[in-house]
XYZ file of C-alpha atoms in Angstrom:
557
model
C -131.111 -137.313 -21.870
C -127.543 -138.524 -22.488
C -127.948 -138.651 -26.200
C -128.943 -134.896 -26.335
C -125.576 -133.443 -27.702
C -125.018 -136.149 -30.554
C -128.708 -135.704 -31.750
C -128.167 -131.944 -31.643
C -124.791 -132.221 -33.876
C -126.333 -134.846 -36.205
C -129.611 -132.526 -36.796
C -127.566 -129.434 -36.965
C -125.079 -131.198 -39.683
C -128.157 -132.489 -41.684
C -129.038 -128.954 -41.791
C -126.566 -128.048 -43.093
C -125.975 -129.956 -45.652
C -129.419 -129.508 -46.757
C -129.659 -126.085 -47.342
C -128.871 -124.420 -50.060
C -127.673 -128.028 -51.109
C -127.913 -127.366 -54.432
C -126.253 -124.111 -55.123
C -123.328 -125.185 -52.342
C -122.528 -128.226 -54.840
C -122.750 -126.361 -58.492
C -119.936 -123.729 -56.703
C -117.457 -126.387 -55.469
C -117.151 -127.144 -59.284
C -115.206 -124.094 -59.045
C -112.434 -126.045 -57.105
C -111.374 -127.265 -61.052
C -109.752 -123.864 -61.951
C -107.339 -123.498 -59.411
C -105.928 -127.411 -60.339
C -106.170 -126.809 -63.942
C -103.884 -123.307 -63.120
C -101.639 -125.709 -61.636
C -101.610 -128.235 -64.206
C -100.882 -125.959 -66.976
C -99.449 -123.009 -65.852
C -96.252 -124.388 -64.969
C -92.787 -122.575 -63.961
C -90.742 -121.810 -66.807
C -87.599 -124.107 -67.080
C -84.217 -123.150 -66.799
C -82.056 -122.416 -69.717
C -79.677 -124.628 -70.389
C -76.806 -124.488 -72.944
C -76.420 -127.684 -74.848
C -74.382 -128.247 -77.865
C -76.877 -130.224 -80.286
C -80.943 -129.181 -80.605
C -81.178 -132.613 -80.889
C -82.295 -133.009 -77.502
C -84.598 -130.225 -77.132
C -87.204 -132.402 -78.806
C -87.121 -135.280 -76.537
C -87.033 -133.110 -73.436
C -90.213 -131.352 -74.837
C -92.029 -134.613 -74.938
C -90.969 -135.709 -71.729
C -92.369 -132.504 -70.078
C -95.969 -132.518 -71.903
C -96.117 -136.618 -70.684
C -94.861 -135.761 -66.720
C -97.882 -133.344 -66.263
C -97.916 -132.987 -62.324
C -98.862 -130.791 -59.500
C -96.212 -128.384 -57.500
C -96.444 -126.262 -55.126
C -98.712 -128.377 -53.526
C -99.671 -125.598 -50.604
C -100.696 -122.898 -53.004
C -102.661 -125.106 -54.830
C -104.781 -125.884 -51.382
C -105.201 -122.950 -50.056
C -106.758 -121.557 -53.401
C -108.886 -124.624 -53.429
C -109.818 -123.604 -49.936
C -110.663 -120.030 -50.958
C -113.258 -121.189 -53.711
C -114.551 -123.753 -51.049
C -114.989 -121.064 -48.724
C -116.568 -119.302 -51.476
C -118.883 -122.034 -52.613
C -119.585 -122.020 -48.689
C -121.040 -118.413 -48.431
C -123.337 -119.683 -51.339
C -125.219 -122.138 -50.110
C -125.709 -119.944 -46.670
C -124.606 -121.992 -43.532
C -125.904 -121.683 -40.221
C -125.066 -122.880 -36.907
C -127.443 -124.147 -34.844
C -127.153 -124.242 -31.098
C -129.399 -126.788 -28.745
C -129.961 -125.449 -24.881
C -132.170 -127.437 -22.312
C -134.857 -124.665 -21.276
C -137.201 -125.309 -18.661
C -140.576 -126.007 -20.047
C -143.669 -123.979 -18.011
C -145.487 -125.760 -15.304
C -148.925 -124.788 -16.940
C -150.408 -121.793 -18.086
C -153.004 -119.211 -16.117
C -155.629 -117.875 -18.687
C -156.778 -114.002 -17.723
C -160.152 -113.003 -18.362
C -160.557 -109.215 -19.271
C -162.445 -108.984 -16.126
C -159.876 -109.857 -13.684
C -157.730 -107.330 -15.120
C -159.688 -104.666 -13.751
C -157.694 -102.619 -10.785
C -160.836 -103.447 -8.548
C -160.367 -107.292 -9.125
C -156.565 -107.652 -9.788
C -155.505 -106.507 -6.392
C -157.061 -109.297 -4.688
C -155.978 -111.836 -7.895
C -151.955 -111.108 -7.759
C -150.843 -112.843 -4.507
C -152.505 -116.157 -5.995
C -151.456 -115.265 -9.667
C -148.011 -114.206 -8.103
C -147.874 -118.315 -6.633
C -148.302 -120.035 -9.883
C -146.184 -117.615 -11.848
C -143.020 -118.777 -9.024
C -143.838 -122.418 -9.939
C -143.271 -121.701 -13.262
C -146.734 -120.937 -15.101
C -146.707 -118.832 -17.700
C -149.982 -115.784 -17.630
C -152.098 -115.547 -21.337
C -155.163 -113.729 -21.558
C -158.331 -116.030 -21.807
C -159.123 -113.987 -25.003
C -158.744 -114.928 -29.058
C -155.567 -115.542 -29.718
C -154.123 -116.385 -26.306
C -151.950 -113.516 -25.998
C -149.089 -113.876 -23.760
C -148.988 -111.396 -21.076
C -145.284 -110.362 -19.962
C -143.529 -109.884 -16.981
C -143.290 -105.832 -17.521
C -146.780 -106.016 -18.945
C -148.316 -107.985 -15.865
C -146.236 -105.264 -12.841
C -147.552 -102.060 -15.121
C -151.343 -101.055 -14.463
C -151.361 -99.259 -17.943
C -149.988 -102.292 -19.663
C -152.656 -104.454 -18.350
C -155.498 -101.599 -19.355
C -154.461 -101.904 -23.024
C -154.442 -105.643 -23.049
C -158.414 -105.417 -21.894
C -159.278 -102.992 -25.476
C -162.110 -104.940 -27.169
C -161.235 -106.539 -29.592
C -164.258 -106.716 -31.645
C -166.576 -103.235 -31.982
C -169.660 -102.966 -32.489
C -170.492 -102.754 -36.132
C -172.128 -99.146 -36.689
C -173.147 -96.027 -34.239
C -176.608 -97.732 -33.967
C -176.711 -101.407 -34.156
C -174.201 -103.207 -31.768
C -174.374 -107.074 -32.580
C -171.440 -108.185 -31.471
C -171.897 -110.703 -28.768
C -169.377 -111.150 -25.264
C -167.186 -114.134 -25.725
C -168.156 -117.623 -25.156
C -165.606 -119.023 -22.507
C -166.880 -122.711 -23.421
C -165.808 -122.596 -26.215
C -162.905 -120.685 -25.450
C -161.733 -123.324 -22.510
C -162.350 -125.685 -25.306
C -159.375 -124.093 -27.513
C -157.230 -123.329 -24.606
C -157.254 -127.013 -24.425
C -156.715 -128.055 -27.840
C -153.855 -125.383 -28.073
C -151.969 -126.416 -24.796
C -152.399 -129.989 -24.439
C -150.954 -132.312 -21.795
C -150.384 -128.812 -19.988
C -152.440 -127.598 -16.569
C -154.704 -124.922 -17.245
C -155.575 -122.504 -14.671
C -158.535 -120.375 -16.801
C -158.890 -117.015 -14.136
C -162.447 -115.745 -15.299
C -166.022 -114.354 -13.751
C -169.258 -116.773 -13.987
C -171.225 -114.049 -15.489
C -173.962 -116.344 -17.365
C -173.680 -114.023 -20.630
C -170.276 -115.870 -21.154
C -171.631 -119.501 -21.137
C -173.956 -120.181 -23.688
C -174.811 -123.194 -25.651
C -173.569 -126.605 -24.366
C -171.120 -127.397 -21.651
C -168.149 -128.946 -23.883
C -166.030 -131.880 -22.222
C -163.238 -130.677 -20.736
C -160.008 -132.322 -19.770
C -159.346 -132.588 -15.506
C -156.271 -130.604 -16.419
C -158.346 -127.247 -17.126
C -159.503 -125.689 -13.774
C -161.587 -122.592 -13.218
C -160.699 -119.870 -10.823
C -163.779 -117.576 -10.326
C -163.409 -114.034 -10.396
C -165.871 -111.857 -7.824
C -168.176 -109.597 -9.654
C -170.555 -107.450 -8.565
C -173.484 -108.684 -6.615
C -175.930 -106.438 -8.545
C -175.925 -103.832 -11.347
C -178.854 -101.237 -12.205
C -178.407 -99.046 -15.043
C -180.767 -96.998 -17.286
C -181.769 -99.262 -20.093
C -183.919 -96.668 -21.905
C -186.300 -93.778 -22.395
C -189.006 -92.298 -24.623
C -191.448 -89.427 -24.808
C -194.735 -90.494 -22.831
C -196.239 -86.486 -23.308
C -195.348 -83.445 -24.076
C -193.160 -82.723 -21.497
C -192.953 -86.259 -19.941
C -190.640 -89.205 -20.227
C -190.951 -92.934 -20.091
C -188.076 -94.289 -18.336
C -186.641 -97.859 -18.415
C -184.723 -99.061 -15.174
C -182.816 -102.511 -15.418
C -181.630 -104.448 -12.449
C -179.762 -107.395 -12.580
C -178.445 -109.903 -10.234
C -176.773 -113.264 -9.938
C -180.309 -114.941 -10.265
C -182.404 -112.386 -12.856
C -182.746 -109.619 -14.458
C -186.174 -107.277 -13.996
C -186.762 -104.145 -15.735
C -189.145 -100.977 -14.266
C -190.777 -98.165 -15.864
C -190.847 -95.404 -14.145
C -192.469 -91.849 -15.780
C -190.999 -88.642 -15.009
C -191.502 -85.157 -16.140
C -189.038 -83.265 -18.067
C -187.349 -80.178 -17.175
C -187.225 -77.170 -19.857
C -183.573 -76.916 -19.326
C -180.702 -78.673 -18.796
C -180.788 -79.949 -15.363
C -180.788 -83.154 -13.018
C -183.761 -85.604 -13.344
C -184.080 -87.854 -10.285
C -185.133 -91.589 -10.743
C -185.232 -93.817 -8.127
C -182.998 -97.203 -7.737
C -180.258 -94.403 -9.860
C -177.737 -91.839 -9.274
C -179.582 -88.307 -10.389
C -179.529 -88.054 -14.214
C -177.997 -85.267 -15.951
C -180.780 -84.147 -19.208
C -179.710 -82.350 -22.279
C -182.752 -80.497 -24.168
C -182.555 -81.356 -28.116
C -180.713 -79.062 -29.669
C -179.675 -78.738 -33.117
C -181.759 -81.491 -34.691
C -180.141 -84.039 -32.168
C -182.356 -85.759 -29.811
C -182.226 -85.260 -26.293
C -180.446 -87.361 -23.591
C -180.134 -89.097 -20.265
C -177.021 -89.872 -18.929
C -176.177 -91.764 -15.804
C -172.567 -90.917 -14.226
C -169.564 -92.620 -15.611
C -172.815 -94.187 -18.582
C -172.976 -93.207 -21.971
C -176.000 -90.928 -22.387
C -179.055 -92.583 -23.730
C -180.967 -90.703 -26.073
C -184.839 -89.858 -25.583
C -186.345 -91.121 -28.226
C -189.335 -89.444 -29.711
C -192.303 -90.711 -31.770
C -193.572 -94.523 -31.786
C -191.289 -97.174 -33.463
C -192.244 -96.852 -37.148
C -192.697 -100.432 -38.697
C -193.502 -100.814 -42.533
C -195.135 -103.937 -43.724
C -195.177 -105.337 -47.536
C -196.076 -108.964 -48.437
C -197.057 -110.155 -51.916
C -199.494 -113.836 -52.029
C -196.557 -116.328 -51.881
C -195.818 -114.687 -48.431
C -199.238 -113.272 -47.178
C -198.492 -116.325 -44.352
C -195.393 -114.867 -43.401
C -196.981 -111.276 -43.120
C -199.621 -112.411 -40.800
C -197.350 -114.389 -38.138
C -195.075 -111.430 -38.500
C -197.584 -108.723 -37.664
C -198.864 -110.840 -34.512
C -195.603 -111.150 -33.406
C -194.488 -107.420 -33.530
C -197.834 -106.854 -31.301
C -196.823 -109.090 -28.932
C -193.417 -107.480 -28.763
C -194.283 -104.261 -28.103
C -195.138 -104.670 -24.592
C -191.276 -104.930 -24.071
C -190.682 -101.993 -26.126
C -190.198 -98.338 -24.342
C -191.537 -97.154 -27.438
C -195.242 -97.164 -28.856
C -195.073 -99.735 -32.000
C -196.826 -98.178 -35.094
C -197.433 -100.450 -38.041
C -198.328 -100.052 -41.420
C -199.210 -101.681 -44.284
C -197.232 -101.258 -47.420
C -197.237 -101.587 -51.468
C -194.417 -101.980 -53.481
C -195.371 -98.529 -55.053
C -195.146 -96.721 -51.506
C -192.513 -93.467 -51.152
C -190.903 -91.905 -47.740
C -190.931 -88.362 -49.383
C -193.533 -87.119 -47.259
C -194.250 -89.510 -44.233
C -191.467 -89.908 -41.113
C -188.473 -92.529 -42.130
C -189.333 -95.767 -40.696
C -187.389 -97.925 -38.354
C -188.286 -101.414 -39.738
C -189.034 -102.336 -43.531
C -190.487 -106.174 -43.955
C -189.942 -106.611 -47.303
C -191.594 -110.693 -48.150
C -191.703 -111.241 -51.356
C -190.101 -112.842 -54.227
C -189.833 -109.311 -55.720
C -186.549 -107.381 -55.659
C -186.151 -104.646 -53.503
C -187.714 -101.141 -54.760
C -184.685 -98.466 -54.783
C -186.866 -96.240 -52.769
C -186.573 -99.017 -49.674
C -183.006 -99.165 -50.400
C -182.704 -95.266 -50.256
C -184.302 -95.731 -46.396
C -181.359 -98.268 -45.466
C -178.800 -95.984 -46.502
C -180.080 -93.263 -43.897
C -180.624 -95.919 -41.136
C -183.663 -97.852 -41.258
C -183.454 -101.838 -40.979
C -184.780 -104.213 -43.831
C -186.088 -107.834 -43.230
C -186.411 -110.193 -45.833
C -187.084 -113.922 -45.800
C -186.016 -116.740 -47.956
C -187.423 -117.112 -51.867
C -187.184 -120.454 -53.801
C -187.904 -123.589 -52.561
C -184.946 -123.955 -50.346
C -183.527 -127.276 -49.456
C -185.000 -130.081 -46.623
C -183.440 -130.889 -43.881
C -183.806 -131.201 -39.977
C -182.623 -129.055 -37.653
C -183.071 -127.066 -34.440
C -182.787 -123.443 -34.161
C -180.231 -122.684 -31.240
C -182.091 -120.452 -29.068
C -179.015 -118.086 -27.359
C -180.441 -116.732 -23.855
C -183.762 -118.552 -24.218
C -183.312 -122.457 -22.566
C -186.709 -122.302 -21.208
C -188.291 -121.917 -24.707
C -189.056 -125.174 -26.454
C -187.118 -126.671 -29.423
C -187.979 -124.835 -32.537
C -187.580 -126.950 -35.568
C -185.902 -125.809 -38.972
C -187.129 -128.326 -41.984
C -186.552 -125.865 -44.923
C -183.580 -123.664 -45.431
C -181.957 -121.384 -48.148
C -178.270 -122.394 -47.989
C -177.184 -121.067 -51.641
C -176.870 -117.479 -50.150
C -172.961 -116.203 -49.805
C -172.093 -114.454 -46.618
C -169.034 -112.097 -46.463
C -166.515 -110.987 -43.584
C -168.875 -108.506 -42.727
C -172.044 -110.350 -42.339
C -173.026 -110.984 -38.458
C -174.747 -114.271 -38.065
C -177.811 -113.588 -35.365
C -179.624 -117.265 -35.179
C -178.030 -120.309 -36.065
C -179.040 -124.063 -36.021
C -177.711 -126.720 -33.378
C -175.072 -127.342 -36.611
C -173.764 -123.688 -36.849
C -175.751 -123.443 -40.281
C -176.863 -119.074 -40.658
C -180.523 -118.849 -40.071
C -181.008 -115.171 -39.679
C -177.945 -113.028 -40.951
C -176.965 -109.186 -40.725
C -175.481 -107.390 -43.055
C -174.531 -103.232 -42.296
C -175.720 -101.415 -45.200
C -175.033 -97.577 -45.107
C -176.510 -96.105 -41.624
C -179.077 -99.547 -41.841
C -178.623 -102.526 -42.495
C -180.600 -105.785 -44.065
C -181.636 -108.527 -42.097
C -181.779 -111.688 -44.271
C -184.134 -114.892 -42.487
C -182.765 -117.765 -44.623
C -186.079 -119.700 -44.184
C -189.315 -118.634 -44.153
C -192.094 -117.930 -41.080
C -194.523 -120.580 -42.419
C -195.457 -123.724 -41.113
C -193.971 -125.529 -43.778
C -190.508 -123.765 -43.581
C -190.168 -124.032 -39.500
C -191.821 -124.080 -36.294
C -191.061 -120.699 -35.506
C -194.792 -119.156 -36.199
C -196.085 -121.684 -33.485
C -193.414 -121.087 -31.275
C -193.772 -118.543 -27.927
C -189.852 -117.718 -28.536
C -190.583 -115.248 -32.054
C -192.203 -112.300 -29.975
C -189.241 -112.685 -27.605
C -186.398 -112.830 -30.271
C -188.137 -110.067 -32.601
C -187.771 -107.732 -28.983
C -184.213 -108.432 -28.995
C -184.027 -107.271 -32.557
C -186.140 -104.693 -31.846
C -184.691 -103.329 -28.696
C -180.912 -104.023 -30.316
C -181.709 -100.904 -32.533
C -183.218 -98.091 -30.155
C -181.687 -99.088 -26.975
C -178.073 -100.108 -26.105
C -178.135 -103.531 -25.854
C -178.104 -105.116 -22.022
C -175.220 -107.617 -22.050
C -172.627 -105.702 -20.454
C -175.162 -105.008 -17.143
C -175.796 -108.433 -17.285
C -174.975 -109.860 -13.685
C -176.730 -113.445 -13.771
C -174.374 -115.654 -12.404
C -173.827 -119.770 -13.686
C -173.525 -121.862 -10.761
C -169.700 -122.307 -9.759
C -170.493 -126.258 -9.735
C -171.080 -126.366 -13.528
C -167.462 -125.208 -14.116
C -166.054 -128.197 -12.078
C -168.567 -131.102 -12.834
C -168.080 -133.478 -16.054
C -164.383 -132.981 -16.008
C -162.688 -135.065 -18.730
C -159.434 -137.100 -18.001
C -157.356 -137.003 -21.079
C -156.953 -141.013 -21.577
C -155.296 -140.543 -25.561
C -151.766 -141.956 -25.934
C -149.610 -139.459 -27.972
C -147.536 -140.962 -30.714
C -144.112 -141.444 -31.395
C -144.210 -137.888 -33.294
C -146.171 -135.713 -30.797
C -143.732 -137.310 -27.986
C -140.464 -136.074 -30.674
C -142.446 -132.659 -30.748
C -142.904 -132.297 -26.795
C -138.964 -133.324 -26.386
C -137.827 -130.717 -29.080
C -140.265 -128.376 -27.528
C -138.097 -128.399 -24.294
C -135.464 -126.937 -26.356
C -134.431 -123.791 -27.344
C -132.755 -123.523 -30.374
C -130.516 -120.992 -31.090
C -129.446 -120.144 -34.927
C -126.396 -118.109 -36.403
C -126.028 -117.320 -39.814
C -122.488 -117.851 -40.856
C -122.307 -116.730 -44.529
C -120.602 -113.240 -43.008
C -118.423 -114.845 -41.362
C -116.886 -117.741 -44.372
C -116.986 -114.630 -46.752
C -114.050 -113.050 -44.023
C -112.158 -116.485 -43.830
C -112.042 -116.508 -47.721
C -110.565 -112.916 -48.146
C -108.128 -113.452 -45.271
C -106.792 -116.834 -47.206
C -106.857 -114.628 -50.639
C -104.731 -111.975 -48.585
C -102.457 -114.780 -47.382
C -102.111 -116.631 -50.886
C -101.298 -113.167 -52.791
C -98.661 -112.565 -50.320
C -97.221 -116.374 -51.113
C -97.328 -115.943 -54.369
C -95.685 -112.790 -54.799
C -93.032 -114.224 -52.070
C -92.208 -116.912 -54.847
C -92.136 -114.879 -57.582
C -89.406 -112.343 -55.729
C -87.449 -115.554 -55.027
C -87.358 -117.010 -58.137
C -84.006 -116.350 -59.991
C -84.419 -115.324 -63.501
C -82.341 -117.060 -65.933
C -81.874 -116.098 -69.285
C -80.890 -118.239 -72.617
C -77.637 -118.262 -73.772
């Protein structure tokens, strides 16, 4: 661009002059004192004898009506001190415009092809693109750009892959992996009109929901992950001195689970399991449960005693109760544990009975403070909408279930407030909260913001609710499966329905993309004036003292 050097003085002279326009102009008014110095401060006059005073009078008058300037120099170069002055005030900067070579594209990093096992078979393609000029990001909130020192240090690239969302108590981990649609999504409203090279593994608990239109721009680079993962998902008490437990093994097309019993040793020792490495066991001890712990795992406790559910429902939800207790039963096949449930009153206490795990609270009653008391120390409260709630027509958006059919949403409480630390569970197809967590103490309160009635939703006729109260369920006494999760998504879903970006940018988004090419480099200059205007102060002290010494003094006769 030949006009590149004229644009770049013109914009760096407009800035100029606009900043700190208004305190710049009220100190050049100072350029008045030096000229009214001049103007009235003149030399003294000779003395001359004369024989009459007669003519002292006219000479006077001729002297107040011949007011003009001398020593013309002086007079500038104070003038130029109190511009200089005036200068500093209104804070000048210098702005300096340098061609820079824009990047080629961008590669997007997954957290999983960070990982030493991955990344040495990643960096001779990675290594490719970054010599054509991409520029590496992680495929992660925020888009973090990864550096030159950061990408050739090992350690560097460990702390880049620290979660960045944890789980939000000891017990209850809800937060879910990242979901790279929408994430490619973003990447491509945040780069646009740039290639995209989004480095990532197909593992299918990153891709849920809808596949979002892309732009042909955005490709995907799959990442090899492991053909199959098994893991111990779980175990409970069976007997006295035997153990129920839960084997998970998933690959790129399922995910099974096996129970397998096993009797317990009286000390600590080994426990072997087939499908696993052998399993080091840790008697309780102390009040704290006893464990399982597969090598390089966390340990998994044993858990003892059935899953403790307590049930209240007054008349306005006795339908709610009875869909709730059916689906609970049907749940507890998946559960490790035995599922005990019983039947509550608003007068019932916990002094004497084991804490529950669950406490279904329906009812347009408040809470008692003796159910709130069991939330503090770690059970989990359910409640459902009260009021009437408002009409509408929605689906509920069924995360991990696509073989379920739709299930329908046609009332809904939406006057409840959520706050940064409420977890939305279920949603509708519009992103409106259906079910909602909120971490209460060691518990926490589950809030349903409709209602399991036929009239509310389709969720009591729908085969999903046993399936999505196990998750719940499971979520609280086992660690939750979606980091063994190996399904796979087919690699032809990440290449199909590409978009070509057809939009014509404007006149400003091309001015943007042109000054985006440049790097602009800024100096602050008020350091700089504020020397200039003590040199010239230096310089006009020595003139003036250099007139003054040369000035003959005359006296009067």
């Amino acid at each position: 661009m030949p006009e590149l050097p004229t644009q770049a003085a013109l914009y760096s002279v407009t800035s100029f002059l606009l900043a700190n326009f208004t305190a710049g102009l009220l100190a050049l008014l100072g350029l008045l004192v030096p000229v009214a110095i001049h103007l009235w401060n003149r030399r003294p006059g000779q003395t001359v004898q004369v024989g009459s005073v007669r003519w002292l009078v006219a000479g006077a008058n001729r002297r107040l009506r011949n007011l003009r300037l001398e020593q013309l120099w002086l007079l500038l170069l104070r003038s130029a001190i109190v511009a200089l002055l005036a200068l500093a005030v209104a804070g000048p900067l210098w702005q300096r415009f340098q061609s820079s070579r824009a990047p080629r594209g961008m590669v997007l990093l997954a957290p999983e092809a960070l990982r030493p096992e991955v990344l040495s078979a990643l960096r001779p393609s990675v290594d490719s693109l970054r010599r054509q000029g991409f520029v590496l990001r992680l495929f992660a909130p925020g888009f973090r750009a990864v550096s030159s020192q950061a990408w050739a240090s090992p350690d560097s690239l460990a702390k880049l892959t620290t979660p960045l969302v944890a789980a939000t108590s000891d017990s209850l981990q809800l937060a879910t992996p990242d979901n790279y649609w929408h994430r490619a999504r973003q990447a491509a409203d945040s780069f646009p009109n740039q290639p995209l090279r989004v480095v990532a593994g197909t593992g299918l608990r990153h891709f849920s929901g809808p596949r979002p239109a892309l732009p042909a721009q955005l490709t995907w680079q799959p990442v090899p992950l492991p053909d199959s993962v098994v893991w111990l998902a779980g175990a409970a008490l069976s007997g006295p001195d035997t153990v129920r437990v839960i084997v998970g093994r998933s690959q790129e097309e399922a995910t099974t689970f096996q129970t397998v019993v096993r009797k317990l040793p009286r000390v600590a020792s080994a426990v072997a399991v087939p499908g696993l490495p052998a399993l080091e066991y840790q008697p309780d001890t102390a009040g704290r449960l006893a464990t399982l712990r597969q090598p390089g795992q966390p340990a998994v406790p044993v858990l003892q005693g059935p899953l403790r559910v307590m049930l209240y429902t007054d008349a306005s939800h006795a339908e709610s109760g009875r869909y709730v207790r059916a689906a609970l039963q049907a749940a507890s096949i998946g559960l490790i544990q035995r599922l005990e449930i019983r039947t509550a009153s608003a007068a019932t206490t916990f002094s004497s009975s084991p804490p529950p795990d669950w406490l279904f609270w329906l009812s347009e009653k408040p809470v008692p403070a003796s159910w709130q008391t069991q939330v503090q120390r770690g059970a989990q409260l359910w409640q459902e909408a009260t009021g009437t709630g408002a009409t509408m027509q929605a689906e509920l958006d069924l995360v991990g279930l696509a073989t379920a059919p739709p299930v329908a949403i046609t009332r809904l409480d939406t006057t409840t407030q959520l706050t940064a630390r409420t977890a939305l569970v279920w949603q509708d197809g519009t992103g409106r909260p259906v079910l909602t967590h909120q971490p209460t103490g060691a518990g926490g309160i589950y809030q349903l913001h409709t209602r399991l009635q036929s009239t509310w939703s389709g969720l009591p006729d729908s085969p999903a609710l046993p399936e999505l109260l196990l998750q719940l369920l499971r979520s609280v006494v086992t660690p939750t499966y979606a980091a063994h999760d190996a399904r796979q998504l087919d690699a032809n879903q990440l290449t199909s329905f590409a978009q070509p970006d057809t939009s014509r940018r404007t006149a400003a988004s091309s001015a943007v993309a042109r000054k985006s090419s440049l790097d602009v480099q800024t100096t602050e200059l008020r350091a700089w004036v504020v020397m200039a205007a003590l040199l010239l102060f230096v310089l006009e002290r020595w003139l003036a003292n250099r007139r003054n010494a040369l000035t003959p003094s005359i006296s009067a006769a």
